[in-house]
CSV table of C-alpha atoms in Angstrom, one decimal:
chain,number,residue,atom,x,y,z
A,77,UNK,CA,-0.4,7.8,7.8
A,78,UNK,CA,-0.1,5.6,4.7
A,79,UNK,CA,2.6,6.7,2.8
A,80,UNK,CA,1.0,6.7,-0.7
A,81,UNK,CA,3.8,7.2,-3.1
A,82,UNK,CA,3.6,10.5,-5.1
A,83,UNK,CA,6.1,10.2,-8.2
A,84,UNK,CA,5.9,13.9,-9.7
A,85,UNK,CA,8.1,14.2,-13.2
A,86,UNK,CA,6.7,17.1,-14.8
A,87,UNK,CA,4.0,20.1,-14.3
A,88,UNK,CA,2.0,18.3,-17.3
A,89,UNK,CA,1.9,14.7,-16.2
A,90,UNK,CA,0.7,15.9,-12.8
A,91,UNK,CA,-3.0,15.4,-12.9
A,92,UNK,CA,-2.4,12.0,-14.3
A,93,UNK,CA,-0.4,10.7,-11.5
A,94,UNK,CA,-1.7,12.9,-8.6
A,95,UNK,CA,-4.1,9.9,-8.3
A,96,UNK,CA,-1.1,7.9,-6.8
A,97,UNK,CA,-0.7,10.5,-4.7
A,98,UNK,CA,-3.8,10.6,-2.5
A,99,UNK,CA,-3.6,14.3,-1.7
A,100,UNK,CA,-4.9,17.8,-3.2
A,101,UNK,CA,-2.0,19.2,-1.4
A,102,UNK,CA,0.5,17.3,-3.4
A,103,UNK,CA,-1.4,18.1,-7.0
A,104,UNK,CA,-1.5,21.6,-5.7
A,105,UNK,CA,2.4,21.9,-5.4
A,106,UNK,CA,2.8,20.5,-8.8
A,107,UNK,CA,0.4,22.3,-10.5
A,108,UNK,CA,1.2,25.6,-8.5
A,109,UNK,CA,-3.0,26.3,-7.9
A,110,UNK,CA,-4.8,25.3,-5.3
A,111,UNK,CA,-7.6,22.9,-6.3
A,112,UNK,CA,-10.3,23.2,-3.5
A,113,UNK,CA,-13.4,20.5,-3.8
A,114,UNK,CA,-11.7,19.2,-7.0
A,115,UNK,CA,-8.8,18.5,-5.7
A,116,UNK,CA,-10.6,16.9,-2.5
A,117,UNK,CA,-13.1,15.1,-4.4
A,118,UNK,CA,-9.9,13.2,-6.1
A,119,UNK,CA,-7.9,12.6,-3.0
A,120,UNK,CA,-11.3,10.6,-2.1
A,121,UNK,CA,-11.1,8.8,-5.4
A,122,UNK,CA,-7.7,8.5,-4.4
A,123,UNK,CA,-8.6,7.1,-1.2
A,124,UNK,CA,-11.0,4.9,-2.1
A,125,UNK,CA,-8.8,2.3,-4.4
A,126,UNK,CA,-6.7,1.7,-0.7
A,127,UNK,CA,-9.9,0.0,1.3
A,128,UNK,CA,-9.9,-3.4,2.1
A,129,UNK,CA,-6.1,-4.3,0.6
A,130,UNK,CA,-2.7,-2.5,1.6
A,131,UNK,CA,-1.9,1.1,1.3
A,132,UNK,CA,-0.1,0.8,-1.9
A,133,UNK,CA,-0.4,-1.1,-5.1
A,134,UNK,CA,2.5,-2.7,-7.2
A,135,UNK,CA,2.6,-0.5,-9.8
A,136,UNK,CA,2.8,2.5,-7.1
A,137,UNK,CA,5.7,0.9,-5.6
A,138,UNK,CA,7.4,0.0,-8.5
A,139,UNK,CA,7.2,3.8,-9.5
A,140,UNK,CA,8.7,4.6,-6.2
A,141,UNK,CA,12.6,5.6,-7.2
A,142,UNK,CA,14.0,4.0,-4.1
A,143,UNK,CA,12.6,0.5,-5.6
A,144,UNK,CA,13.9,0.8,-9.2
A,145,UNK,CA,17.3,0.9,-7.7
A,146,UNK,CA,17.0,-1.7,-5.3
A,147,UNK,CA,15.7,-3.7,-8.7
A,148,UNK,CA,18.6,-2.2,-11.2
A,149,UNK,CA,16.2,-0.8,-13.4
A,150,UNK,CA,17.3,0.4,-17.1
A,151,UNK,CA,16.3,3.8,-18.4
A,152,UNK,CA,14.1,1.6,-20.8
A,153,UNK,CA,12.6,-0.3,-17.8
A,154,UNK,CA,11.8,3.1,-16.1
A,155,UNK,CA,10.4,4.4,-19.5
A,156,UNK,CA,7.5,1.8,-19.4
A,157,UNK,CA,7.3,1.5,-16.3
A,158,UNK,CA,6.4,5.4,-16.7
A,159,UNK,CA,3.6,4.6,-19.2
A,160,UNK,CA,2.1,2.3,-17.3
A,161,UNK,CA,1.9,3.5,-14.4
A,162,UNK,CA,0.7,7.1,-16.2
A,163,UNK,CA,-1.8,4.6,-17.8
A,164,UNK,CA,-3.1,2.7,-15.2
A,165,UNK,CA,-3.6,5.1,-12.5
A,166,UNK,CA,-5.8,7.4,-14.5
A,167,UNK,CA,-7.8,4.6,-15.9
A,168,UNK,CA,-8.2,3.7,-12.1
A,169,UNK,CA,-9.0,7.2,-11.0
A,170,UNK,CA,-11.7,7.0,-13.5
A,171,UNK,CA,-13.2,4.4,-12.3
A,172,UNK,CA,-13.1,4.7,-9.1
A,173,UNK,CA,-14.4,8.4,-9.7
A,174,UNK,CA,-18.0,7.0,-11.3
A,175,UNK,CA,-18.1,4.2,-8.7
A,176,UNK,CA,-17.8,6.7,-5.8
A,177,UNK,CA,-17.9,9.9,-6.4
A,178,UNK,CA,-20.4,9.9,-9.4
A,179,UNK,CA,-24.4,9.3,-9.3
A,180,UNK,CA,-24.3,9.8,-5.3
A,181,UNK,CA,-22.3,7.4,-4.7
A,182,UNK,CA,-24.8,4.8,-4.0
A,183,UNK,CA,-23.7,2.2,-6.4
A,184,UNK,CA,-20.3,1.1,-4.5
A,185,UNK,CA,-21.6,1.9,-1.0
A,186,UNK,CA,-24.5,-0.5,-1.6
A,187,UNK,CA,-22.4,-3.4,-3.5
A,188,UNK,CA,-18.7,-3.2,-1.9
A,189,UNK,CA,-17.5,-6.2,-3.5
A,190,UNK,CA,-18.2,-5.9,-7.0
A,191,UNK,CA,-15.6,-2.7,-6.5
A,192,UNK,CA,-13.3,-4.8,-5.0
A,193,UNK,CA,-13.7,-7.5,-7.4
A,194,UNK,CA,-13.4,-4.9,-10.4
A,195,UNK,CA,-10.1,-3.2,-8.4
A,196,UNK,CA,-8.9,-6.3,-7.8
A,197,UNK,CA,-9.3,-6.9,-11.9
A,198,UNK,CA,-7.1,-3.6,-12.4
A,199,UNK,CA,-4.5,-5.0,-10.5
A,200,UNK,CA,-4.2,-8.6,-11.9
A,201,UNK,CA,-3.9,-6.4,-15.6
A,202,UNK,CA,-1.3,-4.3,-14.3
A,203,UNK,CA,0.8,-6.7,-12.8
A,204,UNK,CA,0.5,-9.0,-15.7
A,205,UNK,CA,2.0,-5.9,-17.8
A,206,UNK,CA,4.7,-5.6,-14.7
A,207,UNK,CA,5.5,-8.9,-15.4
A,208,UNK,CA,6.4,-8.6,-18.9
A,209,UNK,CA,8.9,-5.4,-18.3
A,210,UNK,CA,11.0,-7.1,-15.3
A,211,UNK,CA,13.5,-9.9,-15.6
A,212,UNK,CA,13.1,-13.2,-13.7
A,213,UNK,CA,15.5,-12.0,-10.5
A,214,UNK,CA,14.1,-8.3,-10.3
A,215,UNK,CA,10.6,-10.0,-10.4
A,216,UNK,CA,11.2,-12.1,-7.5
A,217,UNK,CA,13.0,-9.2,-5.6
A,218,UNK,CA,9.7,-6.8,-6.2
A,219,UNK,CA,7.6,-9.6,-4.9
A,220,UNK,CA,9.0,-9.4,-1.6
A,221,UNK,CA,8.9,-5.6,-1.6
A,222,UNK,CA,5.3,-5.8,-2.3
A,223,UNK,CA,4.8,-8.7,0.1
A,224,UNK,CA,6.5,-6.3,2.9
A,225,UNK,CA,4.3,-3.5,1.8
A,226,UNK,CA,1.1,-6.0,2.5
A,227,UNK,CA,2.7,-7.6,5.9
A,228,UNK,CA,0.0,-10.1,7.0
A,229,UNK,CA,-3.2,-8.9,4.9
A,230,UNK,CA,-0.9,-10.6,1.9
A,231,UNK,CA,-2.0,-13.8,3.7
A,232,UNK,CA,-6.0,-13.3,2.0
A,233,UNK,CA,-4.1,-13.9,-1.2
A,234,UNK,CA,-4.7,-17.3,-2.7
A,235,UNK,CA,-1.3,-17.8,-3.7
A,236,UNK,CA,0.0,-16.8,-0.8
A,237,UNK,CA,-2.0,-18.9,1.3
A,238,UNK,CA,-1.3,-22.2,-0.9
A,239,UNK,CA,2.6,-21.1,-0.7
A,240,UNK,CA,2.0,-21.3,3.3
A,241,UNK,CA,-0.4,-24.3,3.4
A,242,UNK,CA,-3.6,-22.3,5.5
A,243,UNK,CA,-5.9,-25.2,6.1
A,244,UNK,CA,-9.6,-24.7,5.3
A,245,UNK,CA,-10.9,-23.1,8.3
A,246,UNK,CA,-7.5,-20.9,9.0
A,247,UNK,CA,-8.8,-20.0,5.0
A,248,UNK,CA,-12.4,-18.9,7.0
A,249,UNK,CA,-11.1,-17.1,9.6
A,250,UNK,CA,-8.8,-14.8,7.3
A,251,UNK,CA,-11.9,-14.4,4.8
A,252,UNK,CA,-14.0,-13.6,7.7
A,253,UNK,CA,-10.7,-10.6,8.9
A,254,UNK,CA,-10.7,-9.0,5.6
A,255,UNK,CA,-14.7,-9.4,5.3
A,256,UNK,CA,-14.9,-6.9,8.8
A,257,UNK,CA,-12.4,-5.1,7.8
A,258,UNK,CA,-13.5,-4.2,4.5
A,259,UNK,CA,-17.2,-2.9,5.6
A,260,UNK,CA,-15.4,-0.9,8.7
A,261,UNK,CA,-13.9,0.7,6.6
A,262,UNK,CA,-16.5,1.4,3.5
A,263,UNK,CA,-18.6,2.6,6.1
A,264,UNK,CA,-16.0,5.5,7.2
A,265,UNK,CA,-15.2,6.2,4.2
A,266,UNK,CA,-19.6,6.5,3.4
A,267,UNK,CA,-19.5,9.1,5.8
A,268,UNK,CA,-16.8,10.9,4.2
A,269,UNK,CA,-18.7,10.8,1.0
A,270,UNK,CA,-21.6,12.2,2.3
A,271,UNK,CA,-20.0,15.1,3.8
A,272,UNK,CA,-17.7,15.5,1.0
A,273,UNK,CA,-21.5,15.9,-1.0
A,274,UNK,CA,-22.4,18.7,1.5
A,275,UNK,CA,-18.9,20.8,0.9
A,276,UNK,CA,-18.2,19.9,4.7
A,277,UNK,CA,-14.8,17.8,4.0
A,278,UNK,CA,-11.7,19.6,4.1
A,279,UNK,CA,-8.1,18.3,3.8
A,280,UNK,CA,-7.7,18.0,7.2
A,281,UNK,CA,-10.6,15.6,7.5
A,282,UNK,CA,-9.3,13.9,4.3
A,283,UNK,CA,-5.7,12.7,6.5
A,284,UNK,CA,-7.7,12.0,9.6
A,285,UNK,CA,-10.1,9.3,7.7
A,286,UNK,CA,-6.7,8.2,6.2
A,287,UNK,CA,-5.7,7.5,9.8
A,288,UNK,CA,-8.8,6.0,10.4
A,289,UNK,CA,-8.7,3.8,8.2
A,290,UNK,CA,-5.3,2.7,9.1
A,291,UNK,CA,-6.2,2.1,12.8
A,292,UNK,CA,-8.9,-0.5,11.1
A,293,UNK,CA,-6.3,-2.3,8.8
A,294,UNK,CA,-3.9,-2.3,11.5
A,295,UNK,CA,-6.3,-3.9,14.0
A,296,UNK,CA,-6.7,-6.2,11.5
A,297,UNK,CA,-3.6,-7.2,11.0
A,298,UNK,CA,-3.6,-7.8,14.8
A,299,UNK,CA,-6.1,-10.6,13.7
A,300,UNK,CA,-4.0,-12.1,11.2
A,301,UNK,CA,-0.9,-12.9,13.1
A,302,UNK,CA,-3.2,-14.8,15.4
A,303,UNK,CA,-4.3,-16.9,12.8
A,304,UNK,CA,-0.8,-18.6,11.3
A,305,UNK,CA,1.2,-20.8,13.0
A,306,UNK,CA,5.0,-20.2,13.9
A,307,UNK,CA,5.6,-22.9,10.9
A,308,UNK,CA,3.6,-20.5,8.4
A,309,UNK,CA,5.3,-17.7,10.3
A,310,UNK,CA,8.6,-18.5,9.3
A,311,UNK,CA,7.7,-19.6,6.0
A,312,UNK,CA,5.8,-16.0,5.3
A,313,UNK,CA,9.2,-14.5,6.9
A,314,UNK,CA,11.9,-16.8,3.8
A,315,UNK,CA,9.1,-15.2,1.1
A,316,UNK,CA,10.1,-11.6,2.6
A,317,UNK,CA,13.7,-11.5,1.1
A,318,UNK,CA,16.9,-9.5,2.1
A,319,UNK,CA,15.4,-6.5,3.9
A,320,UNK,CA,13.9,-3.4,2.5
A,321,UNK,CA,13.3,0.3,4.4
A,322,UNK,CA,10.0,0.5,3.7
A,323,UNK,CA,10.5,4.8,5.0
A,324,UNK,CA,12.1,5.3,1.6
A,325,UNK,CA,8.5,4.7,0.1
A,326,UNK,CA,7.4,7.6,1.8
A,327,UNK,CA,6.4,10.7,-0.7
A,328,UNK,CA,8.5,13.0,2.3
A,329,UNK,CA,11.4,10.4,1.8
A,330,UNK,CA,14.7,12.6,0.2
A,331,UNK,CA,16.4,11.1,-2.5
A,332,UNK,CA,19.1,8.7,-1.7
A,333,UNK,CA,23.0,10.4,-2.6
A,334,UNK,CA,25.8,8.6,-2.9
A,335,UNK,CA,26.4,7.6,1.3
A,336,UNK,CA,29.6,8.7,2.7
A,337,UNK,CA,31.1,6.4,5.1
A,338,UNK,CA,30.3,8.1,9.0
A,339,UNK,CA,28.0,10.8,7.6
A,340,UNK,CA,24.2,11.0,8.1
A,341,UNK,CA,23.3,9.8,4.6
A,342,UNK,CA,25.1,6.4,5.3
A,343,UNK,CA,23.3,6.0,8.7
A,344,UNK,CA,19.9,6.8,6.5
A,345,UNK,CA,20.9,3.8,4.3
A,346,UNK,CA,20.8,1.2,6.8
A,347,UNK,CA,17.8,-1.0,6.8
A,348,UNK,CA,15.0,-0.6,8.6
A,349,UNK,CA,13.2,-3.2,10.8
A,350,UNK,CA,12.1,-6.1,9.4
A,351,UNK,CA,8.0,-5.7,8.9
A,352,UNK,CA,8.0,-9.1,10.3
A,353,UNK,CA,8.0,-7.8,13.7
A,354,UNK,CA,5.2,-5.5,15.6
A,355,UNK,CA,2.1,-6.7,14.7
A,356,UNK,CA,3.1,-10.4,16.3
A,357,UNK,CA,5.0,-8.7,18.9
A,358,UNK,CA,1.8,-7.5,20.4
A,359,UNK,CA,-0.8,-10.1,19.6
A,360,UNK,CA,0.9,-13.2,19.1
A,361,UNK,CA,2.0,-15.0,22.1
A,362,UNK,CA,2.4,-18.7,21.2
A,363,UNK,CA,5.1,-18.5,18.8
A,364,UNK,CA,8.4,-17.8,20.1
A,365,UNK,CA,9.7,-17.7,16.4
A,366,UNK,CA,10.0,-15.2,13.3
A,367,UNK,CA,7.4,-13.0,13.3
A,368,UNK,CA,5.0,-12.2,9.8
A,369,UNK,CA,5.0,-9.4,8.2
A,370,UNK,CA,4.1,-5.9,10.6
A,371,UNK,CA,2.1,-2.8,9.9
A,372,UNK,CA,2.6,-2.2,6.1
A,373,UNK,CA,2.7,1.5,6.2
A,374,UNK,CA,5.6,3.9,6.3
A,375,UNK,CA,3.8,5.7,9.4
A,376,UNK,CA,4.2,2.5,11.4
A,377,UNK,CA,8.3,2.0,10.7
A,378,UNK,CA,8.6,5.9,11.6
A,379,UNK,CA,6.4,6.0,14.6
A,380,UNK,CA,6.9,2.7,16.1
A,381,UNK,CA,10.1,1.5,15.7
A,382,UNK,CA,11.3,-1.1,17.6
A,383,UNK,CA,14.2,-3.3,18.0
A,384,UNK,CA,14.3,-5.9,14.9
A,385,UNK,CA,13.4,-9.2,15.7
A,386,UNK,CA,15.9,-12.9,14.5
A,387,UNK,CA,14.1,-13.7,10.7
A,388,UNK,CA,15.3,-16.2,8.7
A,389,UNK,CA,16.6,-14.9,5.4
């Protein structure tokens, strides 16, 4: 399931950032209540801001604590990062709420990608305030976080596919990948709506169109690999950086203690599998080089792993 990162502080902030969440149950444990439609109605909203992109955006992964200390963070760094992230993600929630959830609903079934483009928006503003609380290096290291996060889909981004040279119609065929995907996937989540609009969703149902949605992006991703060459391969693997256990993004993810050498805390610290290596494993046959990016979720490093394929660092 996509692991999308819960960061809970304090009883008071926990409305706010239950929207990074993605789960009643989580707001429910921080709030000590259980929240019933409310609290479903907002794990949609929740939902929704994760179709047709990766499960996770930057300023949910930056939040993550695993990442501040990969990046060194200083309690002042972690203070605004705290803001925004209390900032953004209820400014998003809102949004996403009216869009959705609000009016029936009609207004973002029936025009997708004016969402998209207004999420999409969001997220340029956010990292744009990232990028004015990290220094140069931790900048460069949370780009490849993020990039490992995306795995392939990070390949429909414009810079990233000027940084690996996609010719015009590789440039069509990834358009036309995200296109499918995104309608596969706002059309599952329309029928979600519509039952959430009859009281017949449940938080069951709620992780189930989660997963749903991940078999989609996933297949996806499947496509991608196919597209890029071994040379944009390997070039997408230099841009992923030292490697990074995507399972410590995970909201069920204990916090790290000091490892002891020979104890299980020190095995837990090792890295995980590069995420340049199942989705090409399976669908990519003509390249016997580094793979791109894999599966960007959590759920795929926990339930799949596999022996970690040669990159080049």
């Amino acid at each position: 399931m996509s692991c999308v990162y819960a960061f809970r502080v304090m009883v008071g902030l926990a409305v706010a950032l239950s929207a990074v969440g993605g789960a009643s149950e989580t707001r429910a444990q921080a709030t000590g209540k259980d929240e019933g439609g409310a609290g479903r109605t907002e794990s949609l909203a929740s939902l929704a801001r994760t179709v047709g992109t990766g499960p996770q955006a930057p300023i949910t992964i930056l939040m993550a604590p695993a990442v501040q200390r990969e990046l060194k963070l200083t309690d002042a760094q972690k203070t605004k990062v705290f803001s925004l992230s209390v900032s953004a993600m209820q400014k998003q929630r809102d949004h996403f709420q009216t869009l959705f959830l609000g009016g029936g609903g009609e207004g973002a079934m029936n025009h997708p990608q004016g969402m998209l483009a207004a999420r999409d928006g969001m997220r340029r503003e956010n990292d744009q305030a990232i990028s004015q609380i990290l220094e140069e290096k931790q900048k460069e290291r949370f780009n490849q976080i993020v990039l490992r996060t995306e795995g392939p889909l990070a390949v429909a981004r414009p810079d990233i596919a000027a940084k690996l040279g996609l010719k015009d119609t590789q440039r069509q065929y990834v358009q036309s990948i995200m296109t499918q995907m995104q309608q596969n996937q706002f059309l599952l989540f329309a029928r979600m709506r519509q039952g959430a609009a009859l009281g017949q969703v449940g938080p069951g149902q709620i992780a189930q169109l989660r997963d749903m949605m991940e078999k989609v992006r996933d297949g996806a991703v499947q496509q991608l690999s196919k597209v890029i060459d071994a040379k944009q391969k390997n070039a997408f693997n230099k841009m992923l950086g030292e490697p990074f256990d995507l399972a410590k993004l995970d909201p069920g993810a204990s916090p790290e203690p000091e490892a002891v050498p020979g104890t299980s805390a020190d095995a837990a610290s090792k890295p995980a599998q590069d995420p340049a290596t199942s989705a090409s494993e399976a669908s990519d046959k003509d390249a016997p080089t580094d793979e791109p990016a894999a599966k960007s979720s959590s759920r795929s490093a926990r339930k799949k792993a596999r022996p970690k394929a040669k990159t080049s660092q």
